[in-house]
PDB file of C-alpha atoms in Angstrom:
ATOM      1  CA  MET A   1      17.849  -3.052  -1.676  1.00 52.00           C
ATOM      2  CA  ASP A   2      19.521  -5.872   0.327  1.00 57.00           C
ATOM      3  CA  ALA A   3      16.159  -6.519   1.978  1.00 59.00           C
ATOM      4  CA  LEU A   4      14.398  -6.779  -1.421  1.00 55.00           C
ATOM      5  CA  LEU A   5      17.023  -9.104  -2.820  1.00 55.00           C
ATOM      6  CA  GLN A   6      16.791 -11.360   0.200  1.00 62.00           C
ATOM      7  CA  GLU A   7      13.030 -11.414   0.053  1.00 59.00           C
ATOM      8  CA  PHE A   8      12.510 -12.006  -3.630  1.00 65.00           C
ATOM      9  CA  GLY A   9      15.857 -13.727  -4.526  1.00 64.00           C
ATOM     10  CA  ASN A  10      15.983 -14.713  -8.172  1.00 66.00           C
ATOM     11  CA  GLU A  11      12.222 -14.974  -8.552  1.00 68.00           C
ATOM     12  CA  THR A  12      10.935 -12.640 -11.308  1.00 75.00           C
ATOM     13  CA  GLN A  13       8.431 -10.053 -10.025  1.00 82.00           C
ATOM     14  CA  HIS A  14       6.476  -7.282 -11.750  1.00 87.00           C
ATOM     15  CA  ALA A  15       7.916  -3.867 -11.135  1.00 88.00           C
ATOM     16  CA  SER A  16       4.854  -2.715  -9.311  1.00 92.00           C
ATOM     17  CA  VAL A  17       5.294  -5.596  -6.726  1.00 90.00           C
ATOM     18  CA  VAL A  18       8.887  -4.715  -6.149  1.00 87.00           C
ATOM     19  CA  LEU A  19       8.289  -0.890  -5.849  1.00 90.00           C
ATOM     20  CA  ALA A  20       5.206  -1.379  -3.592  1.00 92.00           C
ATOM     21  CA  ARG A  21       7.413  -3.611  -1.318  1.00 89.00           C
ATOM     22  CA  ALA A  22      10.187  -0.957  -1.394  1.00 88.00           C
ATOM     23  CA  HIS A  23       7.585   1.565  -0.324  1.00 90.00           C
ATOM     24  CA  ALA A  24       6.543  -0.545   2.634  1.00 89.00           C
ATOM     25  CA  LEU A  25      10.156  -1.039   3.658  1.00 87.00           C
ATOM     26  CA  SER A  26      10.809   2.677   3.475  1.00 87.00           C
ATOM     27  CA  LEU A  27       8.142   3.209   5.917  1.00 89.00           C
ATOM     28  CA  ALA A  28       9.375   0.635   8.431  1.00 90.00           C
ATOM     29  CA  PRO A  29      10.857   1.993  11.737  1.00 93.00           C
ATOM     30  CA  VAL A  30      14.615   2.631  11.914  1.00 94.00           C
ATOM     31  CA  GLU A  31      15.846   0.511  14.793  1.00 95.00           C
ATOM     32  CA  GLY A  32      19.013   0.695  16.861  1.00 95.00           C
ATOM     33  CA  ARG A  33      20.537   0.213  20.253  1.00 94.00           C
ATOM     34  CA  ARG A  34      23.293   1.465  22.467  1.00 92.00           C
ATOM     35  CA  GLY A  35      24.127  -0.709  25.381  1.00 91.00           C
ATOM     36  CA  ASP A  36      20.863  -1.715  27.080  1.00 93.00           C
ATOM     37  CA  LEU A  37      18.890   1.189  25.540  1.00 95.00           C
ATOM     38  CA  VAL A  38      16.963   0.307  22.360  1.00 96.00           C
ATOM     39  CA  TRP A  39      14.983   2.526  20.009  1.00 95.00           C
ATOM     40  CA  GLN A  40      12.715   2.799  17.059  1.00 95.00           C
ATOM     41  CA  VAL A  41      12.296   5.875  15.017  1.00 95.00           C
ATOM     42  CA  CYS A  42       9.326   6.004  12.687  1.00 91.00           C
ATOM     43  CA  HIS A  43       7.966   8.754  10.416  1.00 82.00           C
ATOM     44  CA  GLY A  44       4.117   9.257  10.475  1.00 66.00           C
ATOM     45  CA  ASP A  45       2.172  11.277   7.972  1.00 63.00           C
ATOM     46  CA  ALA A  46       3.688  14.306   6.153  1.00 58.00           C
ATOM     47  CA  ASP A  47       2.587  16.767   8.882  1.00 65.00           C
ATOM     48  CA  ARG A  48       4.346  14.920  11.793  1.00 74.00           C
ATOM     49  CA  ALA A  49       7.956  14.696  12.776  1.00 84.00           C
ATOM     50  CA  PRO A  50       9.745  11.499  13.263  1.00 90.00           C
ATOM     51  CA  GLN A  51       8.713   9.747  16.581  1.00 92.00           C
ATOM     52  CA  VAL A  52      11.455   8.370  18.785  1.00 94.00           C
ATOM     53  CA  ASP A  53      10.520   5.397  20.927  1.00 94.00           C
ATOM     54  CA  LEU A  54      13.296   4.753  23.432  1.00 93.00           C
ATOM     55  CA  ARG A  55      13.120   1.731  25.666  1.00 93.00           C
ATOM     56  CA  TRP A  56      15.009   0.385  28.652  1.00 92.00           C
ATOM     57  CA  GLY A  57      13.827  -2.976  29.772  1.00 89.00           C
ATOM     58  CA  LEU A  58      10.013  -2.645  30.328  1.00 89.00           C
ATOM     59  CA  HIS A  59      10.259   1.140  30.420  1.00 89.00           C
ATOM     60  CA  ARG A  60       9.316   3.242  27.386  1.00 89.00           C
ATOM     61  CA  PHE A  61       9.792   6.920  26.529  1.00 90.00           C
ATOM     62  CA  THR A  62       8.514   8.633  23.359  1.00 90.00           C
ATOM     63  CA  PHE A  63       9.090  12.080  21.867  1.00 91.00           C
ATOM     64  CA  TYR A  64       9.169  13.790  18.541  1.00 91.00           C
ATOM     65  CA  ALA A  65      12.443  14.689  16.867  1.00 91.00           C
ATOM     66  CA  PRO A  66      12.931  18.229  15.534  1.00 87.00           C
ATOM     67  CA  GLU A  67      13.396  18.887  11.900  1.00 84.00           C
ATOM     68  CA  ASN A  68      17.033  18.415  10.805  1.00 84.00           C
ATOM     69  CA  ALA A  69      17.855  17.510  14.380  1.00 83.00           C
ATOM     70  CA  SER A  70      21.445  17.715  15.524  1.00 92.00           C
ATOM     71  CA  THR A  71      22.637  15.841  18.595  1.00 94.00           C
ATOM     72  CA  ARG A  72      21.984  18.950  20.779  1.00 95.00           C
ATOM     73  CA  ASP A  73      18.560  19.406  19.263  1.00 94.00           C
ATOM     74  CA  MET A  74      17.651  15.863  20.078  1.00 95.00           C
ATOM     75  CA  VAL A  75      18.845  16.292  23.719  1.00 94.00           C
ATOM     76  CA  ARG A  76      16.615  19.332  24.002  1.00 94.00           C
ATOM     77  CA  ALA A  77      13.656  17.555  22.518  1.00 93.00           C
ATOM     78  CA  PHE A  78      14.203  14.761  25.050  1.00 93.00           C
ATOM     79  CA  GLU A  79      14.413  17.226  27.963  1.00 90.00           C
ATOM     80  CA  ARG A  80      11.271  19.100  26.775  1.00 89.00           C
ATOM     81  CA  ARG A  81       9.302  15.845  26.883  1.00 88.00           C
ATOM     82  CA  LEU A  82      10.561  15.212  30.338  1.00 85.00           C
ATOM     83  CA  GLY A  83       9.193  18.550  31.388  1.00 80.00           C
ATOM     84  CA  ASP A  84       5.792  17.964  29.987  1.00 74.00           C
ATOM     85  CA  LYS A  85       3.518  18.802  32.927  1.00 62.00           C
ATOM     86  CA  ASN A  86       0.587  16.743  31.426  1.00 64.00           C
ATOM     87  CA  GLU A  87       2.488  13.516  31.779  1.00 59.00           C
ATOM     88  CA  PRO A  88       3.013  11.560  35.005  1.00 55.00           C
ATOM     89  CA  MET A  89       6.329  10.332  36.209  1.00 53.00           C
ATOM     90  CA  ALA A  90       6.151   7.181  34.125  1.00 54.00           C
ATOM     91  CA  PHE A  91       9.369   8.207  32.304  1.00 66.00           C
ATOM     92  CA  SER A  92      11.492   8.583  35.360  1.00 76.00           C
ATOM     93  CA  ALA A  93      13.163   5.213  35.080  1.00 86.00           C
ATOM     94  CA  ILE A  94      14.566   5.922  31.637  1.00 88.00           C
ATOM     95  CA  ALA A  95      15.312   9.558  32.581  1.00 87.00           C
ATOM     96  CA  ASP A  96      17.382   8.384  35.574  1.00 89.00           C
ATOM     97  CA  HIS A  97      19.167   5.832  33.485  1.00 91.00           C
ATOM     98  CA  VAL A  98      20.058   8.339  30.749  1.00 92.00           C
ATOM     99  CA  SER A  99      21.242  10.792  33.406  1.00 91.00           C
ATOM    100  CA  ARG A 100      23.699   8.197  34.738  1.00 93.00           C
ATOM    101  CA  LEU A 101      25.446   7.760  31.247  1.00 94.00           C
ATOM    102  CA  THR A 102      28.946   9.092  30.925  1.00 95.00           C
ATOM    103  CA  PRO A 103      29.300  12.264  28.821  1.00 94.00           C
ATOM    104  CA  THR A 104      30.661  10.140  25.927  1.00 95.00           C
ATOM    105  CA  GLN A 105      27.786   7.661  26.136  1.00 95.00           C
ATOM    106  CA  HIS A 106      25.201  10.473  26.481  1.00 95.00           C
ATOM    107  CA  THR A 107      26.468  12.182  23.405  1.00 96.00           C
ATOM    108  CA  GLY A 108      26.749   8.879  21.498  1.00 96.00           C
ATOM    109  CA  LEU A 109      23.112   7.981  22.335  1.00 96.00           C
ATOM    110  CA  PHE A 110      21.624  11.267  21.109  1.00 96.00           C
ATOM    111  CA  HIS A 111      23.863  11.359  18.044  1.00 96.00           C
ATOM    112  CA  ASP A 112      22.542   7.888  17.154  1.00 96.00           C
ATOM    113  CA  LEU A 113      19.000   9.119  17.642  1.00 96.00           C
ATOM    114  CA  ALA A 114      19.493  12.169  15.470  1.00 95.00           C
ATOM    115  CA  MET A 115      21.033  10.050  12.705  1.00 95.00           C
ATOM    116  CA  ALA A 116      18.075   7.560  12.977  1.00 95.00           C
ATOM    117  CA  ALA A 117      15.556  10.399  12.755  1.00 93.00           C
ATOM    118  CA  GLU A 118      17.316  11.762   9.580  1.00 93.00           C
ATOM    119  CA  GLU A 119      17.294   8.205   8.072  1.00 92.00           C
ATOM    120  CA  ALA A 120      13.565   7.857   8.812  1.00 91.00           C
ATOM    121  CA  ARG A 121      12.785  11.278   7.284  1.00 90.00           C
ATOM    122  CA  ALA A 122      14.820  10.473   4.092  1.00 91.00           C
ATOM    123  CA  ALA A 123      13.148   7.073   3.761  1.00 90.00           C
ATOM    124  CA  HIS A 124       9.695   8.550   4.221  1.00 91.00           C
ATOM    125  CA  ALA A 125      10.508  11.127   1.475  1.00 90.00           C
ATOM    126  CA  ASP A 126      11.625   8.121  -0.877  1.00 90.00           C
ATOM    127  CA  ALA A 127       8.255   6.361  -0.028  1.00 90.00           C
ATOM    128  CA  GLN A 128       6.377   9.446  -1.034  1.00 90.00           C
ATOM    129  CA  ARG A 129       8.210   9.761  -4.338  1.00 91.00           C
ATOM    130  CA  LEU A 130       7.537   6.156  -5.127  1.00 90.00           C
ATOM    131  CA  GLN A 131       3.822   6.584  -4.523  1.00 90.00           C
ATOM    132  CA  GLU A 132       3.449   9.830  -6.369  1.00 92.00           C
ATOM    133  CA  HIS A 133       5.508   9.106  -9.457  1.00 91.00           C
ATOM    134  CA  GLY A 134       4.973   5.291 -10.118  1.00 91.00           C
ATOM    135  CA  PRO A 135       2.570   4.607 -13.053  1.00 95.00           C
ATOM    136  CA  TRP A 136       0.191   2.676 -10.709  1.00 97.00           C
ATOM    137  CA  GLN A 137      -2.870   3.212 -12.675  1.00 96.00           C
ATOM    138  CA  ALA A 138      -1.373   1.965 -15.984  1.00 96.00           C
ATOM    139  CA  TRP A 139       0.167  -1.039 -14.162  1.00 97.00           C
ATOM    140  CA  LEU A 140      -3.299  -1.774 -12.618  1.00 97.00           C
ATOM    141  CA  THR A 141      -4.862  -1.925 -16.085  1.00 97.00           C
ATOM    142  CA  GLY A 142      -2.052  -4.174 -17.313  1.00 96.00           C
ATOM    143  CA  ALA A 143      -2.377  -6.508 -14.302  1.00 97.00           C
ATOM    144  CA  SER A 144      -6.152  -6.779 -14.886  1.00 98.00           C
ATOM    145  CA  ARG A 145      -5.586  -7.787 -18.449  1.00 97.00           C
ATOM    146  CA  ALA A 146      -2.798 -10.164 -17.608  1.00 96.00           C
ATOM    147  CA  GLY A 147      -4.397 -11.788 -14.595  1.00 97.00           C
ATOM    148  CA  HIS A 148      -1.501 -10.910 -12.377  1.00 96.00           C
ATOM    149  CA  GLU A 149      -3.082 -10.706  -8.883  1.00 96.00           C
ATOM    150  CA  ALA A 150       0.060  -9.758  -6.914  1.00 95.00           C
ATOM    151  CA  ALA A 151       0.667  -6.731  -9.244  1.00 96.00           C
ATOM    152  CA  LEU A 152      -3.003  -5.848  -9.073  1.00 97.00           C
ATOM    153  CA  LEU A 153      -2.993  -5.844  -5.246  1.00 97.00           C
ATOM    154  CA  ALA A 154       0.245  -3.912  -5.164  1.00 96.00           C
ATOM    155  CA  CYS A 155      -1.163  -1.203  -7.445  1.00 97.00           C
ATOM    156  CA  ILE A 156      -4.374  -0.952  -5.270  1.00 97.00           C
ATOM    157  CA  GLY A 157      -2.344  -0.690  -2.123  1.00 95.00           C
ATOM    158  CA  MET A 158      -0.456   2.211  -3.656  1.00 95.00           C
ATOM    159  CA  GLY A 159      -3.599   4.098  -4.371  1.00 95.00           C
ATOM    160  CA  ALA A 160      -4.519   3.114  -7.993  1.00 97.00           C
ATOM    161  CA  SER A 161      -8.284   3.508  -8.524  1.00 97.00           C
ATOM    162  CA  VAL A 162     -10.315   0.420  -9.483  1.00 98.00           C
ATOM    163  CA  ARG A 163     -13.064   2.768 -10.742  1.00 97.00           C
ATOM    164  CA  MET A 164     -11.019   4.867 -13.103  1.00 97.00           C
ATOM    165  CA  PRO A 165     -11.695   3.931 -16.739  1.00 96.00           C
ATOM    166  CA  ASP A 166      -9.124   3.909 -19.526  1.00 95.00           C
ATOM    167  CA  VAL A 167      -9.593   5.951 -22.711  1.00 94.00           C
ATOM    168  CA  ASN A 168     -12.166   3.394 -23.899  1.00 94.00           C
ATOM    169  CA  GLY A 169     -14.143   3.581 -20.708  1.00 96.00           C
ATOM    170  CA  ASN A 170     -13.014   0.170 -19.557  1.00 97.00           C
ATOM    171  CA  THR A 171     -12.376  -0.184 -15.867  1.00 98.00           C
ATOM    172  CA  PRO A 172      -9.971  -2.762 -14.499  1.00 98.00           C
ATOM    173  CA  LEU A 173     -12.983  -5.003 -13.860  1.00 98.00           C
ATOM    174  CA  HIS A 174     -13.921  -4.774 -17.526  1.00 98.00           C
ATOM    175  CA  HIS A 175     -10.505  -5.911 -18.475  1.00 98.00           C
ATOM    176  CA  ALA A 176     -10.487  -8.840 -16.008  1.00 98.00           C
ATOM    177  CA  ALA A 177     -13.877  -9.905 -17.296  1.00 97.00           C
ATOM    178  CA  ARG A 178     -12.919  -9.619 -20.916  1.00 96.00           C
ATOM    179  CA  PHE A 179      -9.831 -11.836 -20.497  1.00 97.00           C
ATOM    180  CA  GLY A 180     -11.473 -14.416 -18.220  1.00 97.00           C
ATOM    181  CA  HIS A 181      -9.628 -13.744 -15.049  1.00 98.00           C
ATOM    182  CA  ALA A 182     -12.257 -14.938 -12.488  1.00 98.00           C
ATOM    183  CA  HIS A 183      -9.738 -14.704  -9.515  1.00 98.00           C
ATOM    184  CA  LEU A 184      -9.471 -10.986  -9.974  1.00 98.00           C
ATOM    185  CA  VAL A 185     -13.136 -10.303  -9.567  1.00 98.00           C
ATOM    186  CA  SER A 186     -13.321 -10.488  -5.723  1.00 98.00           C
ATOM    187  CA  PRO A 187     -10.216  -8.326  -5.065  1.00 98.00           C
ATOM    188  CA  LEU A 188     -11.472  -5.670  -7.503  1.00 98.00           C
ATOM    189  CA  VAL A 189     -14.907  -5.577  -6.044  1.00 98.00           C
ATOM    190  CA  ASP A 190     -13.569  -5.620  -2.499  1.00 97.00           C
ATOM    191  CA  ALA A 191     -11.505  -2.516  -3.449  1.00 97.00           C
ATOM    192  CA  GLY A 192     -14.577  -0.759  -4.661  1.00 97.00           C
ATOM    193  CA  ALA A 193     -15.034  -1.804  -8.383  1.00 98.00           C
ATOM    194  CA  ASP A 194     -18.560  -1.148  -9.738  1.00 97.00           C
ATOM    195  CA  VAL A 195     -19.928  -4.375 -11.367  1.00 97.00           C
ATOM    196  CA  SER A 196     -22.505  -2.390 -13.219  1.00 96.00           C
ATOM    197  CA  ALA A 197     -20.354   0.279 -14.748  1.00 97.00           C
ATOM    198  CA  LEU A 198     -20.739   0.676 -18.570  1.00 96.00           C
ATOM    199  CA  ASN A 199     -17.728   1.282 -20.776  1.00 96.00           C
ATOM    200  CA  GLY A 200     -17.544   3.513 -23.817  1.00 94.00           C
ATOM    201  CA  GLN A 201     -19.357   0.889 -25.954  1.00 94.00           C
ATOM    202  CA  GLY A 202     -22.204   0.525 -23.438  1.00 95.00           C
ATOM    203  CA  TRP A 203     -21.090  -2.813 -21.941  1.00 95.00           C
ATOM    204  CA  ALA A 204     -20.821  -3.873 -18.320  1.00 96.00           C
ATOM    205  CA  PRO A 205     -18.197  -6.363 -17.254  1.00 97.00           C
ATOM    206  CA  LEU A 206     -20.782  -9.115 -17.203  1.00 96.00           C
ATOM    207  CA  HIS A 207     -21.631  -8.299 -20.930  1.00 95.00           C
ATOM    208  CA  LEU A 208     -17.947  -8.779 -21.826  1.00 95.00           C
ATOM    209  CA  ALA A 209     -17.646 -12.000 -19.818  1.00 95.00           C
ATOM    210  CA  SER A 210     -20.868 -13.339 -21.479  1.00 93.00           C
ATOM    211  CA  LEU A 211     -19.695 -12.296 -24.886  1.00 91.00           C
ATOM    212  CA  HIS A 212     -16.346 -14.072 -24.571  1.00 92.00           C
ATOM    213  CA  LYS A 213     -17.886 -17.068 -22.871  1.00 92.00           C
ATOM    214  CA  HIS A 214     -16.066 -16.827 -19.492  1.00 95.00           C
ATOM    215  CA  ALA A 215     -18.475 -18.793 -17.400  1.00 93.00           C
ATOM    216  CA  ARG A 216     -16.475 -18.578 -14.195  1.00 96.00           C
ATOM    217  CA  VAL A 217     -16.213 -14.854 -14.495  1.00 96.00           C
ATOM    218  CA  CYS A 218     -19.982 -14.586 -15.012  1.00 95.00           C
ATOM    219  CA  LEU A 219     -20.556 -16.559 -11.829  1.00 96.00           C
ATOM    220  CA  GLN A 220     -18.175 -14.491  -9.770  1.00 97.00           C
ATOM    221  CA  LEU A 221     -19.688 -11.209 -11.149  1.00 97.00           C
ATOM    222  CA  MET A 222     -23.216 -12.292 -10.323  1.00 96.00           C
ATOM    223  CA  ALA A 223     -22.037 -13.498  -6.909  1.00 97.00           C
ATOM    224  CA  HIS A 224     -21.079  -9.895  -6.324  1.00 97.00           C
ATOM    225  CA  GLY A 225     -24.412  -8.390  -7.555  1.00 96.00           C
ATOM    226  CA  ALA A 226     -23.974  -8.152 -11.237  1.00 95.00           C
ATOM    227  CA  ASN A 227     -27.359  -8.147 -13.012  1.00 95.00           C
ATOM    228  CA  PRO A 228     -27.707 -10.627 -15.924  1.00 94.00           C
ATOM    229  CA  GLU A 229     -30.648  -8.502 -17.198  1.00 95.00           C
ATOM    230  CA  GLN A 230     -28.784  -5.188 -17.157  1.00 94.00           C
ATOM    231  CA  PRO A 231     -29.414  -3.468 -20.453  1.00 93.00           C
ATOM    232  CA  GLY A 232     -26.357  -2.346 -22.339  1.00 90.00           C
ATOM    233  CA  TRP A 233     -25.739  -1.059 -25.877  1.00 88.00           C
ATOM    234  CA  ARG A 234     -29.083  -1.167 -27.822  1.00 86.00           C
ATOM    235  CA  GLY A 235     -30.698  -2.665 -24.817  1.00 89.00           C
ATOM    236  CA  ARG A 236     -28.825  -5.987 -24.924  1.00 91.00           C
ATOM    237  CA  THR A 237     -28.467  -7.814 -21.728  1.00 92.00           C
ATOM    238  CA  PRO A 238     -25.776 -10.360 -20.692  1.00 90.00           C
ATOM    239  CA  THR A 239     -28.423 -13.139 -20.782  1.00 88.00           C
ATOM    240  CA  ARG A 240     -29.372 -12.279 -24.304  1.00 84.00           C
ATOM    241  CA  MET A 241     -25.727 -12.031 -25.393  1.00 81.00           C
ATOM    242  CA  HIS A 242     -25.070 -15.476 -23.814  1.00 72.00           C
ATOM    243  CA  GLN A 243     -28.037 -17.061 -25.575  1.00 72.00           C
ATOM    244  CA  ARG A 244     -27.066 -15.481 -28.929  1.00 65.00           C
ATOM    245  CA  GLN A 245     -23.564 -16.821 -28.629  1.00 61.00           C
ATOM    246  CA  ASN A 246     -24.914 -20.353 -27.869  1.00 57.00           C
ATOM    247  CA  GLY A 247     -27.341 -20.142 -30.827  1.00 48.00           C
ATOM    248  CA  TYR A 248     -24.618 -19.080 -33.207  1.00 42.00           C
ATOM    249  CA  GLU A 249     -22.367 -22.002 -32.164  1.00 44.00           C
ATOM    250  CA  GLN A 250     -25.290 -24.396 -32.602  1.00 34.00           C
ATOM    251  CA  ALA A 251     -25.901 -23.016 -36.085  1.00 33.00           C
ATOM    252  CA  GLN A 252     -22.238 -23.386 -36.953  1.00 40.00           C
ATOM    253  CA  ALA A 253     -22.187 -26.938 -35.789  1.00 30.00           C
ATOM    254  CA  LEU A 254     -25.226 -27.744 -37.973  1.00 22.00           C
TER     255      LEU A 254
END
């Protein structure tokens, strides 16, 4: 929380941006040091235990922490790694340095490592809950309608699908096109949005951009491969809809 407050300050942010950043911070390595020994403990995917990266000067030693590791468990994991016959003696410098610690220093080091591993495991669990239970898909739709690029990118980063339609068949790209948010077209397409997808009424994003006279959105969509002659509902194309809108406006002016 302190890191988030320092990063964002008093600047108002969408909830998706804040939670996505909290997720990233939860996955950051847990760092610490004792004397001239420094370490990072990071948690990989769900099937792997936290990895301890212990350093002394230019020397590095890595091993995996057991689940719910006590201080003694961490010592045993360290010693098992030392006994790995597939590894050369690259770890001997750190091993010799650790062996020269006093009993109090030795216990303190592995106690700190056990606590760091538990902190990394708990933070990883928090990150998983954030990703699984946040309303990322709904927020993505809202960001597409509002033109909020930071929120849109946060939701995509957390796994929201740019191809999933809402109850009316509109994808996030449909919403961005409908409301004239040209700056959202590229990030949505880069994330896999389909420029030719038809909604429940039979319109592609380019149909909606043409209907609502969003010229910059039309140009962006066509730059990404949207077809101005794509037939939609009753065979209408974006070109025809654009011409019809212009003709209607001219008639109104007369």
